[in-house]
Coordinates of C-alpha atoms and ligand atoms in Angstrom, one line a residue:
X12 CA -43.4 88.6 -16.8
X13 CA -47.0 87.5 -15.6
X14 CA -49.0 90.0 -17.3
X15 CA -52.8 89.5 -17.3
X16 CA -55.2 91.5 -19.2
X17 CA -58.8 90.3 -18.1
X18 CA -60.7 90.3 -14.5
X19 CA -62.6 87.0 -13.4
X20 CA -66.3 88.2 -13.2
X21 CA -69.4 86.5 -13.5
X22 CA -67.6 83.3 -13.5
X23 CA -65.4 84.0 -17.2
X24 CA -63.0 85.9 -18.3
X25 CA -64.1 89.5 -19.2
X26 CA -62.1 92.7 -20.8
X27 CA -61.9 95.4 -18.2
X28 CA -63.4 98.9 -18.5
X29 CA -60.6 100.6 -16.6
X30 CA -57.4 101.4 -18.9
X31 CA -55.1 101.7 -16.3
X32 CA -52.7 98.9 -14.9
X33 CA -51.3 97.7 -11.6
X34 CA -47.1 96.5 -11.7
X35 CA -45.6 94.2 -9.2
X36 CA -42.7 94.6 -8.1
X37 CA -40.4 91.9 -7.0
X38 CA -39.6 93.1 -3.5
X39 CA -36.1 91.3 -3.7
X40 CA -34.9 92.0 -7.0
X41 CA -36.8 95.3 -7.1
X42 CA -37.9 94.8 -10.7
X43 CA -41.6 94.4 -12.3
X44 CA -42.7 90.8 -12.2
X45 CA -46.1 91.4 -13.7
X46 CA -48.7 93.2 -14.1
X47 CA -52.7 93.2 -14.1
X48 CA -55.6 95.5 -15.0
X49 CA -56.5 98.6 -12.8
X50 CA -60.3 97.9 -12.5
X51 CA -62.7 101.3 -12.9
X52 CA -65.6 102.2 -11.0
X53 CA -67.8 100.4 -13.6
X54 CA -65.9 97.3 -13.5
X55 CA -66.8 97.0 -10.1
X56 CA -70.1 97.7 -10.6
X57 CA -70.5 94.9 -13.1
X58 CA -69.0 92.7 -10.3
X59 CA -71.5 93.3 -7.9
X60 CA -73.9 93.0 -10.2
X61 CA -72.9 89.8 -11.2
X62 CA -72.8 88.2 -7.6
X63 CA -76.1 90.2 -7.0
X64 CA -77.7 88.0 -9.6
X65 CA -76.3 85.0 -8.1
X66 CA -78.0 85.8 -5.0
X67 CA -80.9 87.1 -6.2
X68 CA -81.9 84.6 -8.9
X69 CA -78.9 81.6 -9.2
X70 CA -79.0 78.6 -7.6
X71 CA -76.0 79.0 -4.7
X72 CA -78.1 80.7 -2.1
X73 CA -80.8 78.1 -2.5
X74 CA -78.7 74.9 -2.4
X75 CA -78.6 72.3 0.3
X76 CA -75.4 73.3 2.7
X77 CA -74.1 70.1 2.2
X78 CA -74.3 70.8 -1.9
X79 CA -72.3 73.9 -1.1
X80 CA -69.7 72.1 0.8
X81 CA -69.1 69.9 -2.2
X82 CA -68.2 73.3 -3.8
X83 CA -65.8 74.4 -1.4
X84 CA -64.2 71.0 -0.9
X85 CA -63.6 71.5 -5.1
X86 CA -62.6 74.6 -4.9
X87 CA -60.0 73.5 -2.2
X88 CA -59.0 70.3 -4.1
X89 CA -58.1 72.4 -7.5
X90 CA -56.2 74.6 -5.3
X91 CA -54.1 72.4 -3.6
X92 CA -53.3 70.9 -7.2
X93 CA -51.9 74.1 -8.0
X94 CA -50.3 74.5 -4.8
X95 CA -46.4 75.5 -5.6
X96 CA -46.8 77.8 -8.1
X97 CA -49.5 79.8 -6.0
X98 CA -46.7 79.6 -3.5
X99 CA -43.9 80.8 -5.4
X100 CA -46.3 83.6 -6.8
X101 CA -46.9 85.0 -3.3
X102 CA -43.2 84.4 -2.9
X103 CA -42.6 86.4 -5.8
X104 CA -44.7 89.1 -4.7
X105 CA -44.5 89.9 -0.9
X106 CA -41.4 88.5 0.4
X107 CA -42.4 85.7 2.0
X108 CA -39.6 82.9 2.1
X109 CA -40.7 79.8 0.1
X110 CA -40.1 77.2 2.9
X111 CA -42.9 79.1 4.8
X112 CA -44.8 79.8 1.9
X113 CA -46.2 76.2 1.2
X114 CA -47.7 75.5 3.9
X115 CA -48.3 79.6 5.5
X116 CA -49.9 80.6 2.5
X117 CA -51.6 78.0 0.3
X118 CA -51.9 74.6 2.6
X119 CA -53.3 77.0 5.4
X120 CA -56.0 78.3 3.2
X121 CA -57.1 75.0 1.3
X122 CA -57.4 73.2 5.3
X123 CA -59.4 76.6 6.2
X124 CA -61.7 75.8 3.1
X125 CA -61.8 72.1 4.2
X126 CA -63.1 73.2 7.6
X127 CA -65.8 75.0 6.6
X128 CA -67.0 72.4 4.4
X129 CA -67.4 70.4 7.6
X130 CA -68.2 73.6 9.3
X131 CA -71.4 73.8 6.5
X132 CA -72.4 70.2 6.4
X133 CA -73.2 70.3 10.6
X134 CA -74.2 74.0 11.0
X135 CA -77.8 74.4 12.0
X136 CA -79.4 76.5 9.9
X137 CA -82.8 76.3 10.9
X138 CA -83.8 75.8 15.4
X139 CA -87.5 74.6 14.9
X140 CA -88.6 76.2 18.4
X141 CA -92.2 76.4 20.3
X142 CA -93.3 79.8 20.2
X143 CA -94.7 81.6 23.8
X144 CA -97.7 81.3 23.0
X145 CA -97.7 77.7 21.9
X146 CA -97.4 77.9 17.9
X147 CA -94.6 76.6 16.2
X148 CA -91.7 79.0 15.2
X149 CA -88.6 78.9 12.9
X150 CA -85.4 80.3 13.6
X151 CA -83.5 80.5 10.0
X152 CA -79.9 82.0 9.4
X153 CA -80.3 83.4 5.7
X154 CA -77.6 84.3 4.3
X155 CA -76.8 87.8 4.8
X156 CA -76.5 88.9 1.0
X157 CA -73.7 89.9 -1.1
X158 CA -70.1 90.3 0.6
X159 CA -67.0 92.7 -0.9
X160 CA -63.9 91.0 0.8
X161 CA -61.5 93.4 0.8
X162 CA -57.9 91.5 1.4
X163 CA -54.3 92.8 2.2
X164 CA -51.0 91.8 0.9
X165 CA -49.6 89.8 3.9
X166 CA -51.6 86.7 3.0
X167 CA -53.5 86.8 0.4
X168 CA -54.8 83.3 -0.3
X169 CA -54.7 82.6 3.5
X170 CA -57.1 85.6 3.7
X171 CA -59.4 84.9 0.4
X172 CA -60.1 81.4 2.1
X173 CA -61.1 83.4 5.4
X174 CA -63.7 85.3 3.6
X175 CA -64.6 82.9 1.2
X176 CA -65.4 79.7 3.5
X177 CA -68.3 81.1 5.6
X178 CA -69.1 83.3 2.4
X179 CA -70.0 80.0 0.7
X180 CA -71.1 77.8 3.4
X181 CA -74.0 80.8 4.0
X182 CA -74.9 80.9 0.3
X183 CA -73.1 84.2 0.3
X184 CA -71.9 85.5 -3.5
X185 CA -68.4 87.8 -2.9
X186 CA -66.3 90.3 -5.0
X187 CA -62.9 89.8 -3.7
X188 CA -60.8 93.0 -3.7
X189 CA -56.9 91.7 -3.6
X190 CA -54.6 94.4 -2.7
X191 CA -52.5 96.0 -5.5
X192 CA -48.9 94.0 -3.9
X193 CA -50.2 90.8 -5.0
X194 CA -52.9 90.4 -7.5
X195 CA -51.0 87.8 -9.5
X196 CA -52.0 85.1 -7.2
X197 CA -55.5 85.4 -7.0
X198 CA -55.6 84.7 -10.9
X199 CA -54.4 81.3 -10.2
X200 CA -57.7 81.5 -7.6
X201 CA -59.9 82.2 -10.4
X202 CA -58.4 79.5 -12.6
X203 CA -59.4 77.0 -9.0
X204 CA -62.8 78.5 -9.1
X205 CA -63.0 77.8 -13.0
X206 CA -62.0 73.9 -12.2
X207 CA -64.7 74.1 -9.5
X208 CA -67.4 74.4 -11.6
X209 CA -69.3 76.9 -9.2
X210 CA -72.3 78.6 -10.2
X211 CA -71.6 81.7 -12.3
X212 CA -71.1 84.9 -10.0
X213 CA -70.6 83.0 -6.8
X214 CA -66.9 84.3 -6.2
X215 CA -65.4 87.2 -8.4
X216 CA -61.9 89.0 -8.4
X217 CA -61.5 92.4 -9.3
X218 CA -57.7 94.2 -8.0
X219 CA -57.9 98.1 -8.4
X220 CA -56.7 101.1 -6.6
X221 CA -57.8 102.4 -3.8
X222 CA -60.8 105.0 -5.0
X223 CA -62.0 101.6 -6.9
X224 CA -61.8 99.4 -3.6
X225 CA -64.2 101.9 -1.8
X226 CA -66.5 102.1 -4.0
X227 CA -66.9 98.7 -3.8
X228 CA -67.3 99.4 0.1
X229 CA -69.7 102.1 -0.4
X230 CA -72.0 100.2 -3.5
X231 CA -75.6 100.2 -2.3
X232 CA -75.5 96.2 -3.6
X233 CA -73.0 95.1 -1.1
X234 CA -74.6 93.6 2.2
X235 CA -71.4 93.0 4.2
X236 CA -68.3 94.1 4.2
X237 CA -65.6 91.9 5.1
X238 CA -61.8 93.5 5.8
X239 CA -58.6 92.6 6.7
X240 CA -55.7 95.0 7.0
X241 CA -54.8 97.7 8.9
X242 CA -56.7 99.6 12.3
X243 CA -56.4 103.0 10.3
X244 CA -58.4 101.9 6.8
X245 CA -60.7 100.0 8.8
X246 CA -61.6 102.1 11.1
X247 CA -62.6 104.5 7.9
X248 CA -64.3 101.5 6.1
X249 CA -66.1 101.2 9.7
X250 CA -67.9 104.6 9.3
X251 CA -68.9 104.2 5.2
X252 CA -70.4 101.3 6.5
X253 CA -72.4 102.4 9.6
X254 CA -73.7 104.9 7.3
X255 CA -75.9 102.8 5.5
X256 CA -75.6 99.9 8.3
X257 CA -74.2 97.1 5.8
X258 CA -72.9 94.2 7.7
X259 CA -69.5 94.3 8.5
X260 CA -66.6 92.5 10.1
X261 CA -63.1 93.4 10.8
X262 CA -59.6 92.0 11.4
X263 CA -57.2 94.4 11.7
X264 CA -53.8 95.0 13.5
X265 CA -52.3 93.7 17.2
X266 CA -49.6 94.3 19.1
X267 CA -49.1 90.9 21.3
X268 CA -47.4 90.0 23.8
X269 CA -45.7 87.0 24.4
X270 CA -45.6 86.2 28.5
X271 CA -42.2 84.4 29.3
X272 CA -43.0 83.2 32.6
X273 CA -39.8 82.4 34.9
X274 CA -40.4 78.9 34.9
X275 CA -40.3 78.4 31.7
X276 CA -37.3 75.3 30.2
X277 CA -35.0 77.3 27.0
X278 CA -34.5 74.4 24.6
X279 CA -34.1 75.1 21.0
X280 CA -37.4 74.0 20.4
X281 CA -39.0 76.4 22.7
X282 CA -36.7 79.2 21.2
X283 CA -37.7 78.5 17.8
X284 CA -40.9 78.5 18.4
X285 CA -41.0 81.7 20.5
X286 CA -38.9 83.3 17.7
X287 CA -41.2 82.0 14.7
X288 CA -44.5 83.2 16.7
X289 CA -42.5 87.1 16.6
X290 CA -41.4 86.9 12.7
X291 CA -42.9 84.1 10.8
X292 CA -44.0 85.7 7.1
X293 CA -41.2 88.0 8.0
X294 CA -43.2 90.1 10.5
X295 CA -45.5 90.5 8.5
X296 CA -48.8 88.7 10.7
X297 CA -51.4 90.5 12.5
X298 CA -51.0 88.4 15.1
X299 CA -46.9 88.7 15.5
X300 CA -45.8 88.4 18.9
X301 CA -43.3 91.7 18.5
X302 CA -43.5 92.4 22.7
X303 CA -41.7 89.5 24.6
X304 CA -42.3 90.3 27.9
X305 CA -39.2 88.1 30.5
X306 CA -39.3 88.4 34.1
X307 CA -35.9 90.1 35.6
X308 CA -34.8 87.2 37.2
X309 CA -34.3 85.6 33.6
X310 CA -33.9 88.3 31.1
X311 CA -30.5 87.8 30.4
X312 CA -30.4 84.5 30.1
X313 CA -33.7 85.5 27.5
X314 CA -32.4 88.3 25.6
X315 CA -29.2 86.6 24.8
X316 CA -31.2 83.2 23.9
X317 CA -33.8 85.4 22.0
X318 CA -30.5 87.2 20.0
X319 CA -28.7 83.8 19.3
X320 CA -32.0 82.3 18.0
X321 CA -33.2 85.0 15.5
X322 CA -29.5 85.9 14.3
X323 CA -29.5 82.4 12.6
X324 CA -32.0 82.6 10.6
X325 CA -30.9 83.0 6.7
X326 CA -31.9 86.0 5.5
X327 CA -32.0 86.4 1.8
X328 CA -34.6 85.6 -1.4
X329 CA -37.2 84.4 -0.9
X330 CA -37.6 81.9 -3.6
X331 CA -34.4 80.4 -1.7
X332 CA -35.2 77.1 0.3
X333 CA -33.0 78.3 3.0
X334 CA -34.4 81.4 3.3
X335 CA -35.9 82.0 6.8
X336 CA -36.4 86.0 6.4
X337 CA -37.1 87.4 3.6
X338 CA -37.6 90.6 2.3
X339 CA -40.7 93.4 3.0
X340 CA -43.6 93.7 0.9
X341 CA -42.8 97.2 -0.6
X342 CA -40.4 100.3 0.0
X343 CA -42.6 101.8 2.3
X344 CA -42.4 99.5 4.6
X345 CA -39.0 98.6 4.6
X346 CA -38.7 102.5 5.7
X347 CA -41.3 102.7 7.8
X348 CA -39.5 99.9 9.2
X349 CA -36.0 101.6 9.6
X350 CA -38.1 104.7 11.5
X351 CA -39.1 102.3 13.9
X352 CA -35.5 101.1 14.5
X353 CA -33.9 104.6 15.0
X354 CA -36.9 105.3 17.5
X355 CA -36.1 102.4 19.4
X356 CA -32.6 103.2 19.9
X357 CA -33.9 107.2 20.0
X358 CA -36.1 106.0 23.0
X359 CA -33.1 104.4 24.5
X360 CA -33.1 100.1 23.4
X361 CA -30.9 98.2 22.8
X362 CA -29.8 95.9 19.8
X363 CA -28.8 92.8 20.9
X364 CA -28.7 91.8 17.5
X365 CA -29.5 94.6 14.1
X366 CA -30.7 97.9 14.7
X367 CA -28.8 99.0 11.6
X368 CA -31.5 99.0 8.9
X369 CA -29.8 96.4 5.7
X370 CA -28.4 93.6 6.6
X371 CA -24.8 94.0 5.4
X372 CA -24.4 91.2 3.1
X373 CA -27.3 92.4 0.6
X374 CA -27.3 95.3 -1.8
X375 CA -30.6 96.0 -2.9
X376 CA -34.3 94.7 -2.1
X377 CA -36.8 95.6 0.8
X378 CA -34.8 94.0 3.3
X379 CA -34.6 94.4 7.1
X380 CA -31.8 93.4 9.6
X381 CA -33.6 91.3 12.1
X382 CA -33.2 92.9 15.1
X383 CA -34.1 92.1 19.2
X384 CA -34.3 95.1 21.6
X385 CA -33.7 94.8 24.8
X386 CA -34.0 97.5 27.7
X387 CA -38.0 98.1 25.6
X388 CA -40.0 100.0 28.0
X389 CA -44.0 99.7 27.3
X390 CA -44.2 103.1 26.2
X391 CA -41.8 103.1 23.6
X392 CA -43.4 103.8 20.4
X393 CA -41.6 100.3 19.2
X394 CA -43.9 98.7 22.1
X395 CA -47.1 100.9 20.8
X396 CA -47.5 100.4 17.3
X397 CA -47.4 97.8 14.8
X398 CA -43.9 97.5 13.4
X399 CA -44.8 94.4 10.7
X400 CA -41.3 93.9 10.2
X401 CA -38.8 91.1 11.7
X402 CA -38.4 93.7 15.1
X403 CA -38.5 92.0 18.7
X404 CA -38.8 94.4 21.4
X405 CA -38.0 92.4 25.2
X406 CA -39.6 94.6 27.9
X407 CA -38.8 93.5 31.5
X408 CA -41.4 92.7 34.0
X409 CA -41.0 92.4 37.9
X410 CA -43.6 89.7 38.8
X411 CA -46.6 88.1 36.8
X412 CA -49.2 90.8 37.9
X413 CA -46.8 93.2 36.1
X414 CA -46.4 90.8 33.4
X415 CA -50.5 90.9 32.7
X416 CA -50.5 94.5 33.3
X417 CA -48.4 95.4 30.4
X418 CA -49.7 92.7 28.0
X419 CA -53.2 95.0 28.5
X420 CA -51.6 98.0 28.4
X421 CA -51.9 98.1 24.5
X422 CA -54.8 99.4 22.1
X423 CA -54.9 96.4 20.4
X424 CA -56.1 92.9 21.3
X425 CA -55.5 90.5 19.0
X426 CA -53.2 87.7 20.2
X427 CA -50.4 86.3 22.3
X428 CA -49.0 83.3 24.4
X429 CA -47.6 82.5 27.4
X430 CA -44.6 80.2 28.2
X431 CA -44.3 78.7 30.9
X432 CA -43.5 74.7 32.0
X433 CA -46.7 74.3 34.0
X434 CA -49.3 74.6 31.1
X435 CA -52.4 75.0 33.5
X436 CA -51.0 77.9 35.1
X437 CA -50.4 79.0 31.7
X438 CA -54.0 79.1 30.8
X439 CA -54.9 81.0 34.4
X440 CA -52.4 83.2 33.0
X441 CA -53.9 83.7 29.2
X442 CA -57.7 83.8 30.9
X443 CA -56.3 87.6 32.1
X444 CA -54.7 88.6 29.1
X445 CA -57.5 90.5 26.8
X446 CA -57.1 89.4 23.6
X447 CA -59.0 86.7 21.1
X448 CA -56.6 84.4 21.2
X449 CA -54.1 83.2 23.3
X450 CA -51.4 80.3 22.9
X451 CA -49.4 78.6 25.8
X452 CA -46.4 77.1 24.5
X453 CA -46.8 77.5 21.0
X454 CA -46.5 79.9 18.4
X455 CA -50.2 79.0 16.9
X456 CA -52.1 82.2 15.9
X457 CA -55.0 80.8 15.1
X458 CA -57.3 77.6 15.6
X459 CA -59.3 76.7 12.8
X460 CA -62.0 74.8 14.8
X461 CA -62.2 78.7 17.0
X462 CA -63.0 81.7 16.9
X463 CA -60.5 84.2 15.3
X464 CA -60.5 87.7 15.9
X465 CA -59.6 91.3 18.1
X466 CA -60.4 92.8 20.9
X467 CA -60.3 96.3 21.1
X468 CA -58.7 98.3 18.4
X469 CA -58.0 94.6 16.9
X470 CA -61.1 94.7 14.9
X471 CA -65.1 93.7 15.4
X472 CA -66.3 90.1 15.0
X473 CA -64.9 86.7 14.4
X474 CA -64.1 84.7 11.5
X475 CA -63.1 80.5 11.6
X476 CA -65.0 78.2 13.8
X477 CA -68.8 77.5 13.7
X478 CA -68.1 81.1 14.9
X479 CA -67.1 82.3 11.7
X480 CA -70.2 81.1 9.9
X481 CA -72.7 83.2 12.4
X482 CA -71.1 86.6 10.7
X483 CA -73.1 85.2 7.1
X484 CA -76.4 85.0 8.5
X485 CA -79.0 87.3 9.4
X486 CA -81.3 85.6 12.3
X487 CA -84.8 85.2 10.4
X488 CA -87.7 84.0 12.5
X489 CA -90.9 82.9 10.9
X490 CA -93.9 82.4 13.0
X491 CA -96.1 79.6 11.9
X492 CA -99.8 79.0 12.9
X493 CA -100.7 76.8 15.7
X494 CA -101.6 73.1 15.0
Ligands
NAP1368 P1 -54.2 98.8 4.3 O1 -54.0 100.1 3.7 O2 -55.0 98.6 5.4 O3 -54.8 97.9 3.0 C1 -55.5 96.7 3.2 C2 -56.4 96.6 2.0 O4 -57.4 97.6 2.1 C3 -55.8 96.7 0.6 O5 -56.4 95.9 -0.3 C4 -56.0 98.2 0.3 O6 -55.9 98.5 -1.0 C5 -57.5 98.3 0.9 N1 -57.9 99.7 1.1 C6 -57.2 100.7 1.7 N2 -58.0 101.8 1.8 C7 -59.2 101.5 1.4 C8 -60.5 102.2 1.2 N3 -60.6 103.4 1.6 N4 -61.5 101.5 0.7 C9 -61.4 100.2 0.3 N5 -60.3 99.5 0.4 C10 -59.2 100.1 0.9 O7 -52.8 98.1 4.5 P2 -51.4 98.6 3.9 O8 -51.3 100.0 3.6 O9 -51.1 97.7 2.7 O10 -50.4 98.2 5.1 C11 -50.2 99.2 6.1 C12 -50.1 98.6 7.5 O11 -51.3 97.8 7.7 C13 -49.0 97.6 7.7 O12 -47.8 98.2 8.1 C14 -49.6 96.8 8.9 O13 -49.4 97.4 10.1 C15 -51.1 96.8 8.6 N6 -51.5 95.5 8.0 C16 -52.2 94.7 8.8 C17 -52.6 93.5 8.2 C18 -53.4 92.5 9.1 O14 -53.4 91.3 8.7 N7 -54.0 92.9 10.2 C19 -52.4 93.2 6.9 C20 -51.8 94.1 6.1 C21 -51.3 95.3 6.7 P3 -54.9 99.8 -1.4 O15 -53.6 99.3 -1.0 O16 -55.1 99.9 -2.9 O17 -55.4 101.0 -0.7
MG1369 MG1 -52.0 99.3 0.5

């Protein structure tokens, strides 16, 4: 049992307010793993006001960029040192199977920390301009103030690091909000940020419920408000925010597509890779690939290939180095999950492979039979929503144009990819397709060097890339006199 007792604010170890406390759950064994304090209202307010003073009188804001990035690159180096047993707690706490874990959920957010302490050391923070009429003028990006991250349960650390690179390369102090699956992990943060040696208030970690969580949202001493999770909650942290017009950016849900175009080679490579870019984290990715969209000529030959693939992978726990699926973050979801599988077959799919609900050779846990449906039209509610689960739905297109069509035909925008053997053609192809990223050949999300973000429903603004920096500054423009 990991229990923890304190909340990381202010840059110690303080006793919380609140009296309540939050559990985790194993999600395969079903059983409490830990648990940590239920934050209050006024613990959240001594959070804020402890990155408030950070930004209002500490040193972070006021550093050389290049000092900051010394910071991040610490903060990065004393997570990395502590890399397996962060991964093993996230394992422990959402499912997601070790031999992803490593390198998904920890090694992915020290090398997004890494790139913005490049990203810092060459960002222009000052354009020294001539102004119209003739005197000289400043363009400044200050940093936009204090940030709340608010983070899901998916991936937590990977998600911290998005928040918390271009938080710190702008000089920006954060109150991190993990969600109340896994707020183990995030204690093994504060112990990196202790090792850091980062100014006092800079970063602070406070897990609560969700009446805490928007207050934090709605506090007069947050700036910006940075979310990731689902459309739904941010669509309502959307309007608390344009209320009072605090800064704000948004990643939220998708519903890609992945465009198998019908010259594309099947080679277990490719399969694997069109497979992982559907399920890795067990579903569980914003930016899942869950439509596979296969010309006619081929879909067979697809489906079957699709089926074969994703029926090998172990399924099982998740601390298991076999493991290739493991189980869903929390009850809910594993249902919510089975009522998207009896609508699919409602709606009239087909299971290749699953469609049952359990996989037969386990007992208990959150687990899902992966499953591939074929015969998926684009109006199937299976096609519509986010299933976050390990659920492939093949929909059959007639020509390319078609193929395009129904890649749009979605409220989200998040992601997607398109295979194919002629790459160029592939990226005519992905230039049509409306979303903020697209992959050809490869089941790649996300570029760290890029932009990262949604169109449409998808979410508002970017994070990663130069990019990514730009959404913790406020344009400042000082005039100065001529001569
Ligand atoms: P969620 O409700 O959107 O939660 C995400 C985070 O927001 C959690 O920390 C949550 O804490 C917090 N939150 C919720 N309501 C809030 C409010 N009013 N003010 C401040 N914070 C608030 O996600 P979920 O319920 O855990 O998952 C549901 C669905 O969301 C999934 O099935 C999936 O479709 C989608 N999802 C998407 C992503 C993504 O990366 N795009 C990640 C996770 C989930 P509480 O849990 O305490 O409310
Ligand atoms: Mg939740």
């Amino acid at each position: 049992m990991d229990v923890r007792e304190q909340l990381f604010i202010g840059g110690e170890w303080v006793a919380p307010d609140g009296k309540g406390a939050i559990e985790v759950i194993s999600p395969h064994t079903e059983e409490t793993i830990g648990s940590v304090p239920d934050a209050s209202p006024a613990d959240m307010d001594r959070a804020v006001a402890a990155a408030r003073q950070a930004f209002d009188d500490g040193p972070w804001p006021r550093m050389m960029a290049a000092e900051r990035a010394e910071g991040i690159k610490r903060l990065s180096a004393a997570l990395q040192s502590r890399a397996a047993d962060i991964a093993d707690i996230i394992s422990s706490e959402n499912g997601s199977p070790k031999s992803w874990s490593l390198m998904g959920q920890v090694f992915s957010a020290t090398m997004v920390l890494d790139t913005y302490a490049g990203l810092a050391t060459n960002f222009q923070f000052e354009d020294h301009r001539t102004g119209a009429l003739g005197s000289p003028v400043v363009v400044r990006r200050a940093p936009v103030g204090v940030v709340a991250g608010i983070i899901p349960w998916n991936v937590p650390l990977f998600i911290m690091a998005l928040k918390l690179g271009p938080a710190m390369a702008a000089g920006c102090p954060i109150v991190l909000k993990p969600a109340p699956e896994t707020p183990l992990d995030a204690y093994l943060l504060a112990d990196a940020i202790l090792e850091a040696d980062l100014p006092p208030g800079v970063i602070n970690i406070v897990a609560a419920g969700r009446e805490t969580g928007e207050h934090l949202v709605r506090h007069p001493g947050i700036d910006k408000v940075s979310f990731t999770g689902s459309t739904a909650v941010g669509k309502h942290i959307g309007e608390i925010c344009g209320g009072s017009l605090k800064r704000l950016t948004l990643e939220l849900g998708g519903k890609s597509a992945a465009i198998v175009l019908d010259d594309v080679q099947l080679d277990d490579a490719m399969l694997g890779n069109l497979v992982t870019s559907g399920v890795m984290n067990n579903g569980q990715v914003c930016g899942a690939q869950s439509r596979i969209l296969v010309s006619k000529k081929r879909y067979d030959e697809v489906v079957d290939a699709l089926g074969s693939t994703l029926g090998a992978l172990p399924v099982g726990d998740p601390l298991d180095e076999v493991t290739q699926i493991g189980p869903l973050v929390a009850k809910r979801q594993q249902e919510r999950v089975f009522g998207f599988l009896e609508a699919g077959k409602a709606a009239g799919a087909k299971a290749v492979i699953g469609g049952n609900g359990m996989p037969a050779h386990l007992d208990k846990g959150w687990y899902v039979e992966p499953t591939v449906f074929r015969d998926v039209t684009n109006d199937m509610k299976i096609a519509r929503e986010e299933i976050f689960g390990p659920v492939l739905s093949v929909i059959p297109y007639d020509d390319e144009a078609e193929a395009i069509k129904i890649a749009n035909d979605s409220d989200y925008g998040l992601c997607g990819s398109v295979w194919t053997s002629d790459a160029e053609h592939g990226a005519a192809v992905a230039a049509q397709v409306r979303t903020g990223v697209v992959a050809i050949n490869s089941s790649m999300i996300l570029d760290f060097n890029a932009p990262f973000g949604g169109f449409k429903q998808s979410g508002i603004g970017r994070e990663l890339g130069p990019e990514g920096i730009d959404a913790y500054t406020e344009y400042q423009t000082i005039i100065l006199p001529a001569g």
